PDB file of C-alpha atoms and ligand atoms in Angstrom:
ATOM      1  CA  LYS A  23     126.228 -88.340  27.311  1.00 36.00           C
ATOM      2  CA  PRO A  24     124.531 -89.918  24.330  1.00 43.00           C
ATOM      3  CA  PRO A  25     125.917 -88.610  21.239  1.00 41.00           C
ATOM      4  CA  SER A  26     122.752 -88.270  19.704  1.00 41.00           C
ATOM      5  CA  ALA A  27     122.084 -84.994  22.653  1.00 40.00           C
ATOM      6  CA  SER A  28     123.758 -83.004  20.576  1.00 39.00           C
ATOM      7  CA  LYS A  29     121.944 -83.406  17.281  1.00 41.00           C
ATOM      8  CA  PRO A  30     119.325 -81.058  16.319  1.00 52.00           C
ATOM      9  CA  ARG A  31     116.227 -83.835  16.639  1.00 57.00           C
ATOM     10  CA  GLY A  32     117.431 -84.902  20.049  1.00 64.00           C
ATOM     11  CA  LEU A  33     115.775 -81.566  20.966  1.00 80.00           C
ATOM     12  CA  ARG A  34     112.853 -82.034  23.598  1.00 86.00           C
ATOM     13  CA  CYS A  35     110.586 -79.294  24.690  1.00 90.00           C
ATOM     14  CA  SER A  36     108.694 -79.440  28.229  1.00 88.00           C
ATOM     15  CA  GLY A  37     105.750 -81.701  26.313  1.00 90.00           C
ATOM     16  CA  CYS A  38     108.593 -83.984  25.528  1.00 92.00           C
ATOM     17  CA  VAL A  39     109.944 -84.240  29.215  1.00 91.00           C
ATOM     18  CA  LYS A  40     106.644 -83.195  31.495  1.00 93.00           C
ATOM     19  CA  HIS A  41     104.584 -87.312  32.953  1.00 93.00           C
ATOM     20  CA  MET A  42     100.704 -87.676  33.562  1.00 95.00           C
ATOM     21  CA  ASN A  43     101.164 -85.399  37.385  1.00 95.00           C
ATOM     22  CA  GLU A  44     102.049 -82.869  34.863  1.00 95.00           C
ATOM     23  CA  MET A  45      99.739 -82.944  31.998  1.00 95.00           C
ATOM     24  CA  ASP A  46      96.162 -83.694  30.817  1.00 96.00           C
ATOM     25  CA  SER A  47      94.183 -83.969  28.013  1.00 97.00           C
ATOM     26  CA  ARG A  48      93.243 -80.598  29.502  1.00 96.00           C
ATOM     27  CA  SER A  49      96.223 -78.275  30.098  1.00 96.00           C
ATOM     28  CA  PHE A  50      98.368 -80.149  27.003  1.00 95.00           C
ATOM     29  CA  ASP A  51      97.689 -77.263  24.699  1.00 92.00           C
ATOM     30  CA  ALA A  52      98.467 -74.645  26.935  1.00 93.00           C
ATOM     31  CA  VAL A  53     101.554 -76.619  28.542  1.00 92.00           C
ATOM     32  CA  LEU A  54     102.510 -76.520  24.741  1.00 91.00           C
ATOM     33  CA  ARG A  55     101.830 -72.619  24.316  1.00 88.00           C
ATOM     34  CA  SER A  56     103.859 -72.265  27.378  1.00 88.00           C
ATOM     35  CA  CYS A  57     107.173 -73.290  26.523  1.00 83.00           C
ATOM     36  CA  ARG A  58     108.812 -70.977  23.991  1.00 83.00           C
ATOM     37  CA  PHE A  59     111.320 -74.145  22.284  1.00 87.00           C
ATOM     38  CA  GLN A  60     109.364 -76.218  20.619  1.00 88.00           C
ATOM     39  CA  CYS A  61     110.501 -79.700  19.840  1.00 92.00           C
ATOM     40  CA  ASP A  62     109.886 -80.920  15.691  1.00 91.00           C
ATOM     41  CA  PHE A  63     107.200 -83.191  16.885  1.00 92.00           C
ATOM     42  CA  HIS A  64     105.151 -81.159  19.128  1.00 93.00           C
ATOM     43  CA  LEU A  65     105.358 -78.166  16.640  1.00 93.00           C
ATOM     44  CA  VAL A  66     104.075 -79.600  13.793  1.00 94.00           C
ATOM     45  CA  LEU A  67     101.505 -81.421  15.894  1.00 94.00           C
ATOM     46  CA  ARG A  68     100.326 -77.705  17.207  1.00 93.00           C
ATOM     47  CA  GLU A  69     100.522 -76.853  14.009  1.00 93.00           C
ATOM     48  CA  ALA A  70      98.403 -79.794  11.651  1.00 95.00           C
ATOM     49  CA  GLU A  71      95.834 -79.656  14.949  1.00 95.00           C
ATOM     50  CA  ASP A  72      95.524 -75.886  14.568  1.00 94.00           C
ATOM     51  CA  GLN A  73      94.999 -76.301  10.381  1.00 94.00           C
ATOM     52  CA  PHE A  74      92.404 -79.070  11.381  1.00 95.00           C
ATOM     53  CA  ARG A  75      90.885 -77.064  13.922  1.00 94.00           C
ATOM     54  CA  ARG A  76      89.983 -74.602  11.471  1.00 93.00           C
ATOM     55  CA  SER A  77      88.860 -76.596   8.576  1.00 90.00           C
ATOM     56  CA  GLN A  78      86.308 -78.110  11.544  1.00 85.00           C
ATOM     57  CA  GLN A  79      85.400 -74.070  12.360  1.00 82.00           C
ATOM     58  CA  LEU A  80      84.673 -73.704   8.844  1.00 84.00           C
ATOM     59  CA  LYS A  81      82.552 -76.864   7.665  1.00 81.00           C
ATOM     60  CA  LYS A  82      79.957 -75.546  10.327  1.00 75.00           C
ATOM     61  CA  THR A  83      79.668 -71.835   9.941  1.00 76.00           C
ATOM     62  CA  SER A  84      79.189 -72.587   6.562  1.00 75.00           C
ATOM     63  CA  HIS A  85      76.129 -75.558   7.561  1.00 68.00           C
ATOM     64  CA  THR A  86      74.535 -73.365   9.744  1.00 67.00           C
ATOM     65  CA  LEU A  87      75.058 -70.881   6.599  1.00 63.00           C
ATOM     66  CA  THR A  88      73.264 -73.464   4.545  1.00 60.00           C
ATOM     67  CA  HIS A  89      70.406 -74.260   6.481  1.00 59.00           C
ATOM     68  CA  THR A  90      69.736 -70.926   7.988  1.00 55.00           C
ATOM     69  CA  ASN A  91      70.192 -67.839   5.967  1.00 50.00           C
ATOM     70  CA  ILE A  92      69.882 -69.149   2.530  1.00 49.00           C
ATOM     71  CA  HIS A  93      66.671 -67.193   1.903  1.00 50.00           C
ATOM     72  CA  THR A  94      68.442 -64.058   3.219  1.00 47.00           C
ATOM     73  CA  ARG A  95      71.778 -64.725   1.305  1.00 46.00           C
ATOM     74  CA  ASP A  96      69.633 -65.067  -2.000  1.00 47.00           C
ATOM     75  CA  LYS A  97      66.863 -62.471  -1.974  1.00 46.00           C
ATOM     76  CA  ASN A  98      68.722 -59.446  -0.809  1.00 46.00           C
ATOM     77  CA  ARG A  99      72.467 -60.451  -1.102  1.00 47.00           C
ATOM     78  CA  LYS A 100      73.088 -58.972   2.529  1.00 45.00           C
ATOM     79  CA  SER A 101      77.444 -58.639   2.491  1.00 46.00           C
ATOM     80  CA  THR A 102      77.670 -60.947   5.527  1.00 50.00           C
ATOM     81  CA  SER A 103      81.199 -60.938   6.646  1.00 54.00           C
ATOM     82  CA  GLU A 104      81.683 -65.166   5.276  1.00 51.00           C
ATOM     83  CA  ASP A 105      80.367 -63.598   2.110  1.00 52.00           C
ATOM     84  CA  THR A 106      83.048 -60.485   2.089  1.00 52.00           C
ATOM     85  CA  GLU A 107      85.308 -63.126   3.230  1.00 55.00           C
ATOM     86  CA  ARG A 108      84.060 -65.840  -0.054  1.00 54.00           C
ATOM     87  CA  SER A 109      84.267 -63.328  -3.102  1.00 52.00           C
ATOM     88  CA  LYS A 110      87.373 -62.123  -1.367  1.00 53.00           C
ATOM     89  CA  ARG A 111      88.321 -65.853  -1.784  1.00 54.00           C
ATOM     90  CA  GLU A 112      87.249 -65.653  -5.081  1.00 53.00           C
ATOM     91  CA  LYS A 113      88.312 -62.525  -5.733  1.00 51.00           C
ATOM     92  CA  HIS A 114      91.392 -63.850  -5.314  1.00 53.00           C
ATOM     93  CA  ARG A 115      91.047 -66.866  -7.162  1.00 50.00           C
ATOM     94  CA  LEU A 116      90.042 -65.616 -10.178  1.00 46.00           C
ATOM     95  CA  SER A 117      92.399 -62.961 -10.271  1.00 45.00           C
ATOM     96  CA  HIS A 118      94.642 -65.155 -12.032  1.00 47.00           C
ATOM     97  CA  GLN A 119      92.993 -65.765 -14.899  1.00 45.00           C
ATOM     98  CA  PRO A 120      92.567 -63.743 -17.847  1.00 44.00           C
ATOM     99  CA  SER A 121      88.364 -62.460 -17.481  1.00 42.00           C
ATOM    100  CA  ASP A 122      86.993 -61.361 -14.031  1.00 42.00           C
ATOM    101  CA  ARG A 123      83.450 -60.245 -15.576  1.00 43.00           C
ATOM    102  CA  CYS A 124      81.111 -63.246 -14.322  1.00 41.00           C
ATOM    103  CA  VAL A 125      82.747 -61.964 -10.396  1.00 42.00           C
ATOM    104  CA  SER A 126      81.043 -59.550 -10.010  1.00 41.00           C
ATOM    105  CA  LEU A 127      77.844 -60.249  -8.190  1.00 45.00           C
ATOM    106  CA  THR A 128      77.735 -58.045  -5.023  1.00 47.00           C
ATOM    107  CA  PRO A 129      79.716 -54.988  -4.384  1.00 47.00           C
ATOM    108  CA  LEU A 130      83.021 -56.207  -4.286  1.00 46.00           C
ATOM    109  CA  ARG A 131      85.720 -54.589  -2.435  1.00 49.00           C
ATOM    110  CA  ARG A 132      88.479 -52.346  -4.661  1.00 47.00           C
ATOM    111  CA  PRO A 133      91.635 -54.233  -5.471  1.00 46.00           C
ATOM    112  CA  ARG A 134      93.808 -51.701  -3.552  1.00 48.00           C
ATOM    113  CA  GLU A 135      92.050 -52.432  -0.150  1.00 44.00           C
ATOM    114  CA  ILE A 136      91.470 -56.009  -0.546  1.00 42.00           C
ATOM    115  CA  TYR A 137      95.407 -56.319  -0.761  1.00 44.00           C
ATOM    116  CA  SER A 138      95.634 -53.915   2.067  1.00 42.00           C
ATOM    117  CA  VAL A 139      93.586 -56.302   4.060  1.00 43.00           C
ATOM    118  CA  ARG A 140      96.105 -59.593   3.254  1.00 42.00           C
TER     119      ARG A 140
ATOM    120  CA  MET B  24      99.729 -94.746  40.660  1.00 92.00           C
ATOM    121  CA  PHE B  25      96.162 -93.243  38.897  1.00 96.00           C
ATOM    122  CA  LYS B  26      94.469 -92.305  42.881  1.00 95.00           C
ATOM    123  CA  GLY B  27      92.870 -88.993  42.131  1.00 96.00           C
ATOM    124  CA  LYS B  28      92.328 -88.261  38.311  1.00 97.00           C
ATOM    125  CA  THR B  29      89.353 -89.310  35.986  1.00 98.00           C
ATOM    126  CA  ALA B  30      89.854 -90.386  32.328  1.00 98.00           C
ATOM    127  CA  TRP B  31      87.122 -91.391  30.171  1.00 98.00           C
ATOM    128  CA  PHE B  32      88.382 -94.701  27.122  1.00 98.00           C
ATOM    129  CA  SER B  33      87.030 -94.933  24.354  1.00 98.00           C
ATOM    130  CA  ASP B  34      85.035 -97.859  23.327  1.00 97.00           C
ATOM    131  CA  SER B  35      88.510 -98.711  21.103  1.00 97.00           C
ATOM    132  CA  VAL B  36      90.453 -99.604  24.091  1.00 97.00           C
ATOM    133  CA  GLY B  37      90.633-103.178  25.095  1.00 95.00           C
ATOM    134  CA  LYS B  38      89.181-103.552  28.476  1.00 95.00           C
ATOM    135  CA  GLY B  39      92.581-104.676  30.092  1.00 95.00           C
ATOM    136  CA  VAL B  40      93.506-101.016  30.113  1.00 96.00           C
ATOM    137  CA  THR B  41      90.316 -99.943  31.681  1.00 97.00           C
ATOM    138  CA  ASN B  42      90.175-102.800  34.353  1.00 96.00           C
ATOM    139  CA  PHE B  43      94.451-101.554  35.238  1.00 96.00           C
ATOM    140  CA  TRP B  44      93.266 -98.245  35.359  1.00 97.00           C
ATOM    141  CA  VAL B  45      90.847 -98.761  38.158  1.00 97.00           C
ATOM    142  CA  SER B  46      92.838-101.527  40.203  1.00 96.00           C
ATOM    143  CA  GLU B  47      95.155 -98.236  40.037  1.00 96.00           C
ATOM    144  CA  GLY B  48      93.142 -96.124  42.138  1.00 96.00           C
ATOM    145  CA  GLY B  49      92.123 -94.336  38.677  1.00 97.00           C
ATOM    146  CA  ALA B  50      88.582 -92.819  38.333  1.00 98.00           C
ATOM    147  CA  LEU B  51      85.889 -93.125  35.687  1.00 98.00           C
ATOM    148  CA  SER B  52      84.224 -90.414  33.751  1.00 97.00           C
ATOM    149  CA  SER B  53      82.178 -88.700  31.627  1.00 97.00           C
ATOM    150  CA  TRP B  54      84.902 -87.323  28.453  1.00 96.00           C
ATOM    151  CA  LYS B  55      83.746 -83.790  29.115  1.00 95.00           C
ATOM    152  CA  THR B  56      84.907 -83.709  32.951  1.00 96.00           C
ATOM    153  CA  ALA B  57      87.439 -86.704  32.129  1.00 97.00           C
ATOM    154  CA  ASP B  58      91.390 -85.499  33.258  1.00 97.00           C
ATOM    155  CA  TYR B  59      92.387 -88.033  30.438  1.00 98.00           C
ATOM    156  CA  ILE B  60      90.845 -88.959  27.194  1.00 98.00           C
ATOM    157  CA  PHE B  61      92.332 -92.325  26.298  1.00 98.00           C
ATOM    158  CA  SER B  62      91.769 -93.380  22.932  1.00 98.00           C
ATOM    159  CA  ALA B  63      92.917 -96.561  20.966  1.00 97.00           C
ATOM    160  CA  ASP B  64      91.655 -95.301  17.899  1.00 96.00           C
ATOM    161  CA  ALA B  65      91.501 -92.396  16.360  1.00 96.00           C
ATOM    162  CA  SER B  66      88.493 -93.187  13.796  1.00 96.00           C
ATOM    163  CA  SER B  67      86.216 -94.892  16.127  1.00 97.00           C
ATOM    164  CA  GLU B  68      83.117 -92.922  16.123  1.00 97.00           C
ATOM    165  CA  ASP B  69      83.323 -92.218  19.987  1.00 97.00           C
ATOM    166  CA  THR B  70      86.999 -90.016  18.948  1.00 97.00           C
ATOM    167  CA  LYS B  71      85.593 -89.047  15.716  1.00 97.00           C
ATOM    168  CA  ARG B  72      83.152 -87.072  17.977  1.00 96.00           C
ATOM    169  CA  ILE B  73      86.077 -85.522  20.586  1.00 97.00           C
ATOM    170  CA  TYR B  74      87.972 -83.945  17.672  1.00 96.00           C
ATOM    171  CA  GLU B  75      84.143 -82.088  16.637  1.00 94.00           C
ATOM    172  CA  SER B  76      83.428 -80.951  19.769  1.00 94.00           C
ATOM    173  CA  GLU B  77      84.394 -77.072  21.254  1.00 93.00           C
ATOM    174  CA  ASP B  78      86.717 -78.626  23.416  1.00 95.00           C
ATOM    175  CA  TYR B  79      88.791 -79.834  21.329  1.00 95.00           C
ATOM    176  CA  VAL B  80      88.419 -77.092  19.323  1.00 93.00           C
ATOM    177  CA  LYS B  81      89.148 -74.481  22.370  1.00 92.00           C
ATOM    178  CA  ASN B  82      92.038 -76.895  22.881  1.00 93.00           C
ATOM    179  CA  ARG B  83      91.332 -78.579  26.232  1.00 95.00           C
ATOM    180  CA  ALA B  84      90.992 -81.805  24.879  1.00 96.00           C
ATOM    181  CA  THR B  85      93.835 -83.859  23.898  1.00 97.00           C
ATOM    182  CA  VAL B  86      92.904 -87.798  23.632  1.00 98.00           C
ATOM    183  CA  PHE B  87      96.559 -89.889  24.100  1.00 97.00           C
ATOM    184  CA  HIS B  88      96.469 -93.201  23.084  1.00 97.00           C
ATOM    185  CA  SER B  89      96.085 -95.984  25.468  1.00 96.00           C
ATOM    186  CA  ASN B  90      99.715 -97.476  24.860  1.00 95.00           C
ATOM    187  CA  PHE B  91     100.671 -94.636  27.409  1.00 95.00           C
ATOM    188  CA  LEU B  92      98.940 -97.168  30.049  1.00 95.00           C
ATOM    189  CA  SER B  93     100.370-100.113  29.128  1.00 93.00           C
ATOM    190  CA  ALA B  94     104.181 -98.174  29.315  1.00 92.00           C
ATOM    191  CA  CYS B  95     103.289 -97.151  32.422  1.00 92.00           C
ATOM    192  CA  LYS B  96     102.005-100.725  33.813  1.00 91.00           C
ATOM    193  CA  PRO B  97     105.988-102.423  34.120  1.00 91.00           C
ATOM    194  CA  ARG B  98     107.479 -99.443  34.861  1.00 90.00           C
ATOM    195  CA  GLN B  99     104.979 -98.757  37.923  1.00 89.00           C
ATOM    196  CA  SER B 100     105.261 -95.334  37.868  1.00 88.00           C
ATOM    197  CA  VAL B 101     103.217 -93.034  35.521  1.00 88.00           C
ATOM    198  CA  THR B 102     106.276 -90.159  36.197  1.00 90.00           C
ATOM    199  CA  SER B 103     109.027 -92.143  33.965  1.00 89.00           C
ATOM    200  CA  VAL B 104     106.465 -92.718  31.108  1.00 92.00           C
ATOM    201  CA  PRO B 105     106.207 -89.301  29.210  1.00 93.00           C
ATOM    202  CA  ILE B 106     103.414 -88.602  28.692  1.00 95.00           C
ATOM    203  CA  GLY B 107     103.086 -85.986  25.719  1.00 94.00           C
ATOM    204  CA  HIS B 108     104.304 -87.991  23.203  1.00 92.00           C
ATOM    205  CA  TYR B 109     101.668 -90.507  23.131  1.00 96.00           C
ATOM    206  CA  VAL B 110      99.163 -87.926  21.697  1.00 96.00           C
ATOM    207  CA  LEU B 111      96.311 -89.173  19.534  1.00 97.00           C
ATOM    208  CA  PRO B 112      95.318 -86.283  16.807  1.00 97.00           C
ATOM    209  CA  PRO B 113      92.406 -86.736  14.114  1.00 97.00           C
ATOM    210  CA  ASP B 114      93.593 -89.396  11.054  1.00 96.00           C
ATOM    211  CA  SER B 115      94.403 -85.760   8.995  1.00 94.00           C
ATOM    212  CA  VAL B 116      96.456 -84.556  11.346  1.00 96.00           C
ATOM    213  CA  GLN B 117      98.399 -88.396  11.520  1.00 96.00           C
ATOM    214  CA  ASN B 118      99.172 -88.385   8.139  1.00 94.00           C
ATOM    215  CA  GLU B 119     100.828 -84.655   7.939  1.00 94.00           C
ATOM    216  CA  MET B 120     102.864 -85.956  10.402  1.00 93.00           C
ATOM    217  CA  ARG B 121     103.515 -88.716   9.366  1.00 92.00           C
ATOM    218  CA  ALA B 122     104.733 -87.405   6.571  1.00 93.00           C
ATOM    219  CA  LEU B 123     107.120 -85.292   8.089  1.00 91.00           C
ATOM    220  CA  ILE B 124     108.281 -86.684  11.677  1.00 89.00           C
ATOM    221  CA  GLY B 125     108.011 -90.626  10.360  1.00 89.00           C
ATOM    222  CA  ARG B 126     106.045 -92.709  13.088  1.00 90.00           C
ATOM    223  CA  PHE B 127     104.157 -92.206  16.492  1.00 92.00           C
ATOM    224  CA  ILE B 128     105.757 -93.761  19.727  1.00 91.00           C
ATOM    225  CA  TRP B 129     102.411 -95.993  19.801  1.00 91.00           C
ATOM    226  CA  GLU B 130     103.286 -96.766  16.352  1.00 88.00           C
ATOM    227  CA  THR B 131     107.107 -98.186  17.183  1.00 69.00           C
ATOM    228  CA  ASP B 132     107.254 -99.562  20.375  1.00 53.00           C
ATOM    229  CA  GLU B 133     106.776-102.975  20.031  1.00 51.00           C
ATOM    230  CA  GLN B 134     107.683-104.087  23.615  1.00 44.00           C
ATOM    231  CA  VAL B 135     104.574-101.857  24.682  1.00 46.00           C
ATOM    232  CA  MET B 136     102.256-103.407  22.121  1.00 44.00           C
ATOM    233  CA  CYS B 137     102.491-106.620  23.577  1.00 43.00           C
ATOM    234  CA  GLU B 138     102.546-105.761  27.004  1.00 45.00           C
ATOM    235  CA  ASP B 139      99.146-103.932  25.977  1.00 45.00           C
ATOM    236  CA  GLN B 140      97.934-107.985  24.730  1.00 45.00           C
ATOM    237  CA  ILE B 141      99.164-109.706  27.136  1.00 41.00           C
ATOM    238  CA  TYR B 142      97.185-108.057  29.709  1.00 43.00           C
ATOM    239  CA  THR B 143      94.421-107.969  27.628  1.00 40.00           C
ATOM    240  CA  GLU B 144      93.865-111.603  27.284  1.00 40.00           C
ATOM    241  CA  VAL B 145      94.214-112.019  31.585  1.00 36.00           C
TER     242      VAL B 145
HETATM  243 ZN1  LIG C  26     108.305 -82.220  22.588  1.00 83.45          ZN
END
């Protein structure tokens, strides 16, 4: 038994030991997710990839919005879910500044509601 | 070795590796239907297209580094090489992982790199 086997670094998860016949490009992620324990490598991989996927989707959403909804949004200031998300973020960011007069462009939620939503 | 399996290869993968796949009974197909997606460069255009695809967002399109196949070759076996460390994620993910974990297996294994080059020249 090699001495490194007892170190946490040497710990392996199912993503580490499966060979080609047990895992392919389609099932890799499902294999990782089905295993409770994940080694450092696969844990970090999953988290970084999930983050990449989220930013990818966000890019796509904002792209669509700019091209199709810009008219509606400018004229009516409709509160789409995207708008709510954005103003929530804006509010959060600006709330750390002394003045937030400039934020009230859309009907915002009351502070209490914002924080209860998390 | 690869009978009954389908793969897609990015243009960044050397011809030698693709030939090896075919010579061992593997079939080629489009990346949408292939069992295995292989690339040697996450920043090549055809691979970036996969990272931006719906399949990737839905966790159904993991890209593997083609050095995996180079590692299988000297061992003449697919079951002796775990595939799970030959993942080739997008560049930004790679950078994040290098900062936290270190180098990828396909970067560190010089022997595998040599195999790859030798085979490409044949
Ligand atoms: Zn692992």
